[in-house]
mmCIF file of C-alpha atoms in Angstrom:
data_model
loop_
_atom_site.group_PDB
_atom_site.id
_atom_site.type_symbol
_atom_site.label_atom_id
_atom_site.label_comp_id
_atom_site.label_asym_id
_atom_site.label_seq_id
_atom_site.Cartn_x
_atom_site.Cartn_y
_atom_site.Cartn_z
ATOM 1 C CA MET Q 1 0.000 0.000 0.000
ATOM 2 C CA ALA Q 2 2.877 2.378 0.786
ATOM 3 C CA GLU Q 3 4.465 1.668 -2.611
ATOM 4 C CA ALA Q 4 1.150 2.236 -4.354
ATOM 5 C CA GLN Q 5 0.647 5.520 -2.529
ATOM 6 C CA ARG Q 6 4.119 6.737 -3.511
ATOM 7 C CA ALA Q 7 3.446 5.785 -7.124
ATOM 8 C CA MET Q 8 0.240 7.825 -7.299
ATOM 9 C CA PRO Q 9 0.685 11.306 -8.828
ATOM 10 C CA THR Q 10 0.382 14.223 -6.376
ATOM 11 C CA GLN Q 11 -2.786 16.190 -6.934
ATOM 12 C CA ARG Q 12 -2.180 19.922 -7.404
ATOM 13 C CA THR Q 13 -4.412 22.963 -7.251
ATOM 14 C CA ALA Q 14 -4.779 25.458 -10.083
ATOM 15 C CA LEU Q 15 -1.791 27.401 -8.692
ATOM 16 C CA GLY Q 16 0.422 24.438 -7.954
ATOM 17 C CA GLY Q 17 -0.323 23.863 -4.285
ATOM 18 C CA LYS Q 18 -0.635 20.318 -2.997
ATOM 19 C CA VAL Q 19 -4.261 19.292 -2.548
ATOM 20 C CA ARG Q 20 -4.883 18.531 1.122
ATOM 21 C CA ALA Q 21 -7.983 17.524 3.018
ATOM 22 C CA GLY Q 22 -8.909 19.145 6.303
ATOM 23 C CA VAL Q 23 -8.471 22.583 7.827
ATOM 24 C CA PRO Q 24 -6.051 25.311 6.646
ATOM 25 C CA LEU Q 25 -3.395 24.343 9.172
ATOM 26 C CA VAL Q 26 -0.972 27.246 8.631
ATOM 27 C CA THR Q 27 -3.763 29.817 8.939
ATOM 28 C CA TYR Q 28 -4.936 28.306 12.223
ATOM 29 C CA ALA Q 29 -1.362 28.064 13.523
ATOM 30 C CA ILE Q 30 -0.735 31.773 12.830
ATOM 31 C CA ILE Q 31 -4.003 32.713 14.529
ATOM 32 C CA GLY Q 32 -3.088 30.566 17.523
ATOM 33 C CA ALA Q 33 0.413 32.054 17.801
ATOM 34 C CA THR Q 34 -0.962 35.582 17.545
ATOM 35 C CA ALA Q 35 -3.621 34.906 20.181
ATOM 36 C CA LEU Q 36 -0.988 33.429 22.504
ATOM 37 C CA ALA Q 37 1.240 36.475 22.024
ATOM 38 C CA PHE Q 38 -1.713 38.741 22.831
ATOM 39 C CA LEU Q 39 -2.280 36.908 26.112
ATOM 40 C CA LEU Q 40 1.407 37.087 26.999
ATOM 41 C CA GLN Q 41 1.279 40.860 26.527
ATOM 42 C CA PHE Q 42 -0.988 40.982 29.591
ATOM 43 C CA ILE Q 43 0.907 38.373 31.628
ATOM 44 C CA LEU Q 44 4.492 39.514 30.974
ATOM 45 C CA PRO Q 45 4.951 43.299 31.264
ATOM 46 C CA SER Q 46 7.993 43.447 28.974
ATOM 47 C CA PHE Q 47 6.796 40.933 26.389
ATOM 48 C CA ASP Q 48 5.477 43.443 23.880
ATOM 49 C CA THR Q 49 8.503 45.736 24.131
ATOM 50 C CA SER Q 50 10.754 42.790 23.308
ATOM 51 C CA LEU Q 51 8.971 42.077 20.025
ATOM 52 C CA LEU Q 52 7.663 45.413 18.689
ATOM 53 C CA TYR Q 53 9.417 47.137 15.804
ATOM 54 C CA ALA Q 54 10.849 50.593 15.292
ATOM 55 C CA GLY Q 55 13.213 51.596 12.510
ATOM 56 C CA ILE Q 56 15.976 52.494 14.939
ATOM 57 C CA LEU Q 57 16.133 48.828 16.061
ATOM 58 C CA THR Q 58 16.719 47.411 12.585
ATOM 59 C CA GLY Q 59 20.483 47.149 12.834
ATOM 60 C CA SER Q 60 20.616 45.492 16.259
ATOM 61 C CA GLU Q 61 17.415 43.382 16.298
ATOM 62 C CA PRO Q 62 16.161 42.860 12.742
ATOM 63 C CA TRP Q 63 13.930 39.929 13.736
ATOM 64 C CA ARG Q 64 11.508 42.475 15.174
ATOM 65 C CA MET Q 65 10.486 43.228 11.596
ATOM 66 C CA LEU Q 66 8.611 39.926 11.735
ATOM 67 C CA THR Q 67 7.799 39.435 15.422
ATOM 68 C CA SER Q 68 5.948 42.759 15.596
ATOM 69 C CA ALA Q 69 3.226 41.111 13.471
ATOM 70 C CA LEU Q 70 2.375 38.917 16.464
ATOM 71 C CA LEU Q 71 1.538 41.877 18.706
ATOM 72 C CA HIS Q 72 -1.638 43.968 18.924
ATOM 73 C CA SER Q 73 -2.876 46.915 20.923
ATOM 74 C CA GLN Q 74 -3.920 45.835 24.415
ATOM 75 C CA SER Q 75 -6.352 48.733 24.721
ATOM 76 C CA MET Q 76 -8.153 47.949 21.454
ATOM 77 C CA ILE Q 77 -9.456 44.370 21.373
ATOM 78 C CA PHE Q 78 -10.964 45.226 17.989
ATOM 79 C CA HIS Q 79 -7.419 45.453 16.592
ATOM 80 C CA ILE Q 80 -6.610 41.767 16.989
ATOM 81 C CA LEU Q 81 -10.174 40.559 16.387
ATOM 82 C CA PHE Q 82 -10.403 42.353 13.043
ATOM 83 C CA ASN Q 83 -6.999 41.173 11.845
ATOM 84 C CA MET Q 84 -7.606 37.582 12.903
ATOM 85 C CA TYR Q 85 -11.031 37.535 11.285
ATOM 86 C CA LEU Q 86 -9.512 38.702 7.994
ATOM 87 C CA LEU Q 87 -6.697 36.162 8.318
ATOM 88 C CA TYR Q 88 -9.263 33.419 8.967
ATOM 89 C CA ALA Q 89 -11.434 34.449 6.012
ATOM 90 C CA ILE Q 90 -8.700 35.081 3.441
ATOM 91 C CA GLY Q 91 -6.415 32.315 4.671
ATOM 92 C CA GLY Q 92 -9.271 29.860 4.347
ATOM 93 C CA MET Q 93 -9.378 30.696 0.631
ATOM 94 C CA LEU Q 94 -5.707 31.222 -0.171
ATOM 95 C CA GLU Q 95 -3.995 28.459 1.801
ATOM 96 C CA PRO Q 96 -5.841 25.561 0.085
ATOM 97 C CA LEU Q 97 -5.192 27.202 -3.284
ATOM 98 C CA LEU Q 98 -1.513 28.076 -2.793
ATOM 99 C CA GLY Q 99 -0.495 25.223 -0.528
ATOM 100 C CA ARG Q 100 0.969 25.566 2.957
ATOM 101 C CA ALA Q 101 4.515 26.543 2.034
ATOM 102 C CA ARG Q 102 3.532 29.231 -0.480
ATOM 103 C CA PHE Q 103 0.915 30.652 1.859
ATOM 104 C CA LEU Q 104 3.369 30.823 4.755
ATOM 105 C CA ALA Q 105 5.948 32.534 2.526
ATOM 106 C CA LEU Q 106 3.300 35.056 1.457
ATOM 107 C CA TYR Q 107 2.313 35.869 5.039
ATOM 108 C CA VAL Q 108 5.851 36.134 6.407
ATOM 109 C CA LEU Q 109 7.218 38.229 3.536
ATOM 110 C CA SER Q 110 4.178 40.520 3.596
ATOM 111 C CA ALA Q 111 4.736 41.137 7.310
ATOM 112 C CA ILE Q 112 8.392 41.933 6.637
ATOM 113 C CA GLY Q 113 7.403 44.103 3.683
ATOM 114 C CA GLY Q 114 5.221 46.165 6.008
ATOM 115 C CA SER Q 115 8.186 46.692 8.319
ATOM 116 C CA VAL Q 116 10.431 47.662 5.406
ATOM 117 C CA ALA Q 117 7.940 50.374 4.456
ATOM 118 C CA VAL Q 118 7.900 51.542 8.089
ATOM 119 C CA LEU Q 119 11.702 51.696 8.026
ATOM 120 C CA TRP Q 120 11.655 53.957 4.968
ATOM 121 C CA LEU Q 121 8.546 56.059 5.576
ATOM 122 C CA GLU Q 122 7.969 56.312 9.339
ATOM 123 C CA ASP Q 123 9.847 58.158 12.072
ATOM 124 C CA PRO Q 124 12.447 55.556 13.147
ATOM 125 C CA ARG Q 125 11.653 56.232 16.817
ATOM 126 C CA VAL Q 126 7.977 55.311 16.417
ATOM 127 C CA ALA Q 127 7.161 51.720 17.371
ATOM 128 C CA VAL Q 128 4.632 49.707 15.365
ATOM 129 C CA ILE Q 129 2.795 46.466 16.074
ATOM 130 C CA GLY Q 130 0.104 44.415 14.408
ATOM 131 C CA ALA Q 131 -0.528 41.890 11.666
ATOM 132 C CA SER Q 132 -2.119 44.448 9.339
ATOM 133 C CA GLY Q 133 0.847 44.503 6.941
ATOM 134 C CA ALA Q 134 0.719 40.727 6.564
ATOM 135 C CA VAL Q 135 -3.065 40.777 6.152
ATOM 136 C CA PHE Q 136 -2.802 43.449 3.471
ATOM 137 C CA GLY Q 137 -0.311 41.168 1.721
ATOM 138 C CA LEU Q 138 -2.976 38.469 1.646
ATOM 139 C CA PHE Q 139 -5.412 41.013 0.224
ATOM 140 C CA GLY Q 140 -2.916 41.953 -2.482
ATOM 141 C CA ALA Q 141 -2.263 38.361 -3.503
ATOM 142 C CA LEU Q 142 -5.981 37.607 -3.525
ATOM 143 C CA LEU Q 143 -6.664 40.580 -5.799
ATOM 144 C CA VAL Q 144 -4.105 39.435 -8.370
ATOM 145 C CA ILE Q 145 -5.230 35.812 -8.248
ATOM 146 C CA MET Q 146 -8.905 36.736 -8.638
ATOM 147 C CA ARG Q 147 -8.065 38.987 -11.573
ATOM 148 C CA GLN Q 148 -5.968 36.278 -13.233
ATOM 149 C CA ARG Q 149 -8.802 33.782 -12.788
ATOM 150 C CA ARG Q 150 -11.347 36.327 -14.074
ATOM 151 C CA VAL Q 151 -13.315 36.402 -10.822
ATOM 152 C CA ASN Q 152 -15.112 39.603 -9.815
ATOM 153 C CA TYR Q 153 -12.827 41.288 -7.286
ATOM 154 C CA THR Q 154 -14.683 44.599 -6.884
ATOM 155 C CA GLY Q 155 -15.680 43.852 -3.278
ATOM 156 C CA ILE Q 156 -12.117 43.025 -2.259
ATOM 157 C CA LEU Q 157 -10.807 46.115 -4.023
ATOM 158 C CA ILE Q 158 -13.282 48.358 -2.175
ATOM 159 C CA THR Q 159 -12.359 46.744 1.162
ATOM 160 C CA VAL Q 160 -8.652 47.327 0.535
ATOM 161 C CA ALA Q 161 -9.262 50.937 -0.542
ATOM 162 C CA ILE Q 162 -11.356 51.734 2.561
ATOM 163 C CA ASN Q 163 -8.774 50.283 4.928
ATOM 164 C CA LEU Q 164 -5.956 52.108 3.169
ATOM 165 C CA VAL Q 165 -7.806 55.416 3.507
ATOM 166 C CA LEU Q 166 -8.432 54.805 7.215
ATOM 167 C CA GLY Q 167 -4.699 54.612 7.752
ATOM 168 C CA PHE Q 168 -4.306 58.232 6.619
ATOM 169 C CA ILE Q 169 -7.005 59.632 8.919
ATOM 170 C CA PRO Q 170 -5.557 61.246 12.090
ATOM 171 C CA GLY Q 171 -6.710 59.660 15.324
ATOM 172 C CA PHE Q 172 -7.006 56.100 14.095
ATOM 173 C CA ASN Q 173 -3.393 55.381 15.093
ATOM 174 C CA ILE Q 174 -2.904 53.073 12.107
ATOM 175 C CA SER Q 175 0.405 52.528 10.353
ATOM 176 C CA TRP Q 176 -0.456 53.227 6.732
ATOM 177 C CA GLN Q 177 3.177 52.512 5.916
ATOM 178 C CA ALA Q 178 2.830 48.867 7.005
ATOM 179 C CA HIS Q 179 -0.388 48.546 5.012
ATOM 180 C CA VAL Q 180 1.232 49.851 1.837
ATOM 181 C CA GLY Q 181 4.384 47.743 2.256
ATOM 182 C CA GLY Q 182 2.462 44.542 2.908
ATOM 183 C CA LEU Q 183 0.090 45.219 0.030
ATOM 184 C CA LEU Q 184 2.939 45.738 -2.459
ATOM 185 C CA VAL Q 185 4.623 42.492 -1.427
ATOM 186 C CA GLY Q 186 1.312 40.660 -1.683
ATOM 187 C CA LEU Q 187 0.685 42.020 -5.159
ATOM 188 C CA ALA Q 188 4.168 40.943 -6.270
ATOM 189 C CA LEU Q 189 3.906 37.435 -4.847
ATOM 190 C CA GLY Q 190 0.335 37.075 -6.081
ATOM 191 C CA ALA Q 191 1.601 37.785 -9.600
ATOM 192 C CA VAL Q 192 4.411 35.267 -9.153
ATOM 193 C CA PHE Q 193 2.025 32.534 -8.014
ATOM 194 C CA ALA Q 194 -0.803 33.300 -10.434
ATOM 195 C CA TYR Q 195 1.100 33.891 -13.655
ATOM 196 C CA ALA Q 196 3.798 31.224 -13.434
ATOM 197 C CA PRO Q 197 3.056 28.950 -16.415
ATOM 198 C CA ALA Q 198 1.567 25.559 -15.652
ATOM 199 C CA GLY Q 199 3.878 22.627 -16.136
ATOM 200 C CA PRO Q 200 6.741 20.795 -14.454
ATOM 201 C CA ARG Q 201 8.734 24.026 -13.980
ATOM 202 C CA ARG Q 202 5.954 26.021 -12.367
ATOM 203 C CA ALA Q 203 7.072 25.395 -8.779
ATOM 204 C CA THR Q 204 10.661 26.296 -9.675
ATOM 205 C CA ILE Q 205 9.553 29.572 -11.252
ATOM 206 C CA GLN Q 206 7.297 30.397 -8.297
ATOM 207 C CA TRP Q 207 9.991 29.784 -5.700
ATOM 208 C CA ALA Q 208 12.510 31.710 -7.781
ATOM 209 C CA GLY Q 209 10.059 34.616 -7.652
ATOM 210 C CA VAL Q 210 9.782 34.247 -3.884
ATOM 211 C CA ALA Q 211 13.584 34.337 -3.670
ATOM 212 C CA VAL Q 212 13.700 37.528 -5.754
ATOM 213 C CA VAL Q 213 11.140 39.248 -3.517
ATOM 214 C CA THR Q 214 13.041 38.097 -0.430
ATOM 215 C CA ALA Q 215 16.305 39.441 -1.830
ATOM 216 C CA ALA Q 216 14.647 42.752 -2.724
ATOM 217 C CA LEU Q 217 13.351 43.132 0.826
ATOM 218 C CA GLY Q 218 16.832 42.351 2.144
ATOM 219 C CA VAL Q 219 18.427 44.995 -0.069
ATOM 220 C CA LEU Q 220 15.785 47.594 0.853
ATOM 221 C CA THR Q 221 16.290 46.822 4.546
ATOM 222 C CA TYR Q 222 20.051 47.230 4.252
ATOM 223 C CA LEU Q 223 19.809 50.479 2.299
ATOM 224 C CA GLY Q 224 17.132 51.809 4.625
ATOM 225 C CA TRP Q 225 19.225 51.056 7.679
ATOM 226 C CA ILE Q 226 22.347 52.643 6.177
ATOM 227 C CA THR Q 227 20.367 55.783 5.349
ATOM 228 C CA LEU Q 228 18.824 55.884 8.806
ATOM 229 C CA ALA Q 229 22.155 55.319 10.545
ATOM 230 C CA GLU Q 230 23.720 58.197 8.659
ATOM 231 C CA ARG Q 231 20.876 60.533 9.638
ATOM 232 C CA PHE Q 232 20.317 59.595 13.292
ATOM 233 C CA ILE Q 233 23.424 57.776 14.466
ATOM 234 C CA GLY Q 234 26.211 59.314 12.436
#
């Protein structure tokens, strides 16, 4: 039976992901990790300050560019509930279509992309937290995929536009920079996943695209840090 199972061809989705039965495991794992981090923010007084991100910390603790996506405002329960609802809804669509590895790469790189935009566009002394950049990356990828598959994406486009506008309204305390950065990464990766030609080389082309986006984020982080260091550190 094991030999027969190995001999059977792997079923793939329209975008090359491995067809799996059951729940979107990566989506649920991210939600669980984010919920746990939110609880630890209340239990451990210094937990949030050890993971949040500000541009000035890029050179010494670059991992904060990702870990800040686990944190949310303790005074605004709506912050985490809204982000996790969107992650649940969009992840439930994208993860089965992309496959676990591609979906995880999309989420992680979108979160980092949001931090890169914060590094370039925000005061480096201002700390940011939240999964909004990563969620906007999911939105961006979904928009491209729906367009490529000729599915009506007007509703998603309106939702993205409204949330982008909210980030520019004073008093909402929203990092529009993270939204824009995550969205751009999501659009790029969505194009990579959606438009890679079907065939035996599709996965290679898709992961090469992921590598290019990763390298671009690395270069932008380095250049942003060098520019910041010259301005504020000397």
